[in-house]
mmCIF file of C-alpha atoms in Angstrom:
data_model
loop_
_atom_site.group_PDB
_atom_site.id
_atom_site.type_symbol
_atom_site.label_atom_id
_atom_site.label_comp_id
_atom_site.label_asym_id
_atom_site.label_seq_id
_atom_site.Cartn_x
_atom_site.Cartn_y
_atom_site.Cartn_z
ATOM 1 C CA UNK A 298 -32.150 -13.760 -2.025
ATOM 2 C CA UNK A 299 -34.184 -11.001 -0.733
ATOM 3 C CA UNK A 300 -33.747 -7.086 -0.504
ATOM 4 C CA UNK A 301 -30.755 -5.815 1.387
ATOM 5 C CA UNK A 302 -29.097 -9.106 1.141
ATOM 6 C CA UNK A 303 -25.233 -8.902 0.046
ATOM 7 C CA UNK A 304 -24.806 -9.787 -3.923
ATOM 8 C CA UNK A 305 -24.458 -13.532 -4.742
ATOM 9 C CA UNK A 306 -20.736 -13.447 -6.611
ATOM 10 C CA UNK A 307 -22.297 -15.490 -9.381
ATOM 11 C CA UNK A 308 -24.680 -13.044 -10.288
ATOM 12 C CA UNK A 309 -22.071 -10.328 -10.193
ATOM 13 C CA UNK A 310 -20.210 -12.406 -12.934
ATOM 14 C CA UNK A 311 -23.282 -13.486 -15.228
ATOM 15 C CA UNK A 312 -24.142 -9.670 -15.299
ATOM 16 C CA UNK A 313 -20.951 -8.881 -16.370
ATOM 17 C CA UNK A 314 -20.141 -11.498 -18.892
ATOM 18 C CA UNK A 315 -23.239 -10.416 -20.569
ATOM 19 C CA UNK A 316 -22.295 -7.017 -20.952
ATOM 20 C CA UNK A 317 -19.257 -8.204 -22.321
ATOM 21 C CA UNK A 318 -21.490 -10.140 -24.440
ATOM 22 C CA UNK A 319 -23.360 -6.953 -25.483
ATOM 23 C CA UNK A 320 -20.215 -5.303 -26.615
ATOM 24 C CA UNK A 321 -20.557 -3.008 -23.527
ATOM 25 C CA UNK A 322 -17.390 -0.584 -22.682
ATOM 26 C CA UNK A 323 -17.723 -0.164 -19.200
ATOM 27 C CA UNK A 324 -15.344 1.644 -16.254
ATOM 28 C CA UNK A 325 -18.003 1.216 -13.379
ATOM 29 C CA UNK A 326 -20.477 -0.756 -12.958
ATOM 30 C CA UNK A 327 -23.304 -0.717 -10.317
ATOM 31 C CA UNK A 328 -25.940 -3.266 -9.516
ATOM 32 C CA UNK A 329 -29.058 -2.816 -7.642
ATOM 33 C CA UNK A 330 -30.630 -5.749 -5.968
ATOM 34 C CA UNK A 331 -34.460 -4.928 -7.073
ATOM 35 C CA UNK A 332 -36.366 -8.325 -5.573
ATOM 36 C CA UNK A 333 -35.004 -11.764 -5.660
ATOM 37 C CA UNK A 334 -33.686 -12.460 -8.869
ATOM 38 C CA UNK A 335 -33.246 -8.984 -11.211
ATOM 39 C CA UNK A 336 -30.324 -6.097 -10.596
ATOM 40 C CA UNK A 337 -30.843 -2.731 -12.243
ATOM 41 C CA UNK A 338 -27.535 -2.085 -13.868
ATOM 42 C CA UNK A 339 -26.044 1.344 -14.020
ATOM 43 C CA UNK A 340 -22.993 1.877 -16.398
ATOM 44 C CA UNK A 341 -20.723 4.260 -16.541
ATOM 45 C CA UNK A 342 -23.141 6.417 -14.300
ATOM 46 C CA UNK A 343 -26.075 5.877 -16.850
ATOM 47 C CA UNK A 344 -28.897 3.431 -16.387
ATOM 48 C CA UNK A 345 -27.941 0.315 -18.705
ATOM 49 C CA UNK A 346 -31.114 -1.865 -18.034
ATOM 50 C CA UNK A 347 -32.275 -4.403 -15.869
ATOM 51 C CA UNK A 348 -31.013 -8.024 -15.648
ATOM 52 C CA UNK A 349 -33.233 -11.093 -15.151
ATOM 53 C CA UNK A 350 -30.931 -13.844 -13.225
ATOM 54 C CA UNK A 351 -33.090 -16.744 -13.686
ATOM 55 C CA UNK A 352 -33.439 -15.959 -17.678
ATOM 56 C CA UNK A 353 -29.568 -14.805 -17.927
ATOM 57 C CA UNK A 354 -30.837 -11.570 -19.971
ATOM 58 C CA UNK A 355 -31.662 -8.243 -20.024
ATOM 59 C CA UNK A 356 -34.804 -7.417 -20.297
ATOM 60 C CA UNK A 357 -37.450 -4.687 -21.277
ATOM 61 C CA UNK A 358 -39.980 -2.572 -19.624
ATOM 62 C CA UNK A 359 -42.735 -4.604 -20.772
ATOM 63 C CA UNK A 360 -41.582 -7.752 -19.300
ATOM 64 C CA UNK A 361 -41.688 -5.797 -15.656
#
């Protein structure tokens, strides 16, 4: 995947199920493709984190 390409389906799913995983309450969530393989996650109209596909995690600033 590249920028501006429409969201794989899987991805949508692993993002959630890890919030889930997190304990995270959530009414909206938004995901921004950033790259090929992380989403920035907004929840609830506050930035959550951003999500690493290919490790299945969130993951911190230093790791960017």
């Amino acid at each position: 995947m590249k920028r501006g390409d429409k969201m794989n389906p899987a991805h949508k799913n692993l993002i959630l199920k890890a919030l889930d995983d997190e304990g995270v309450k959530y009414n909206k969530v938004h995901l921004k493709l950033m790259g090929t393989s992380r989403y920035a996650v907004t929840v609830n109209e506050e930035f959550y984190g951003i999500f690493d596909v290919n490790k299945n995690e969130f993951i911190t600033r230093e790791e960017c």
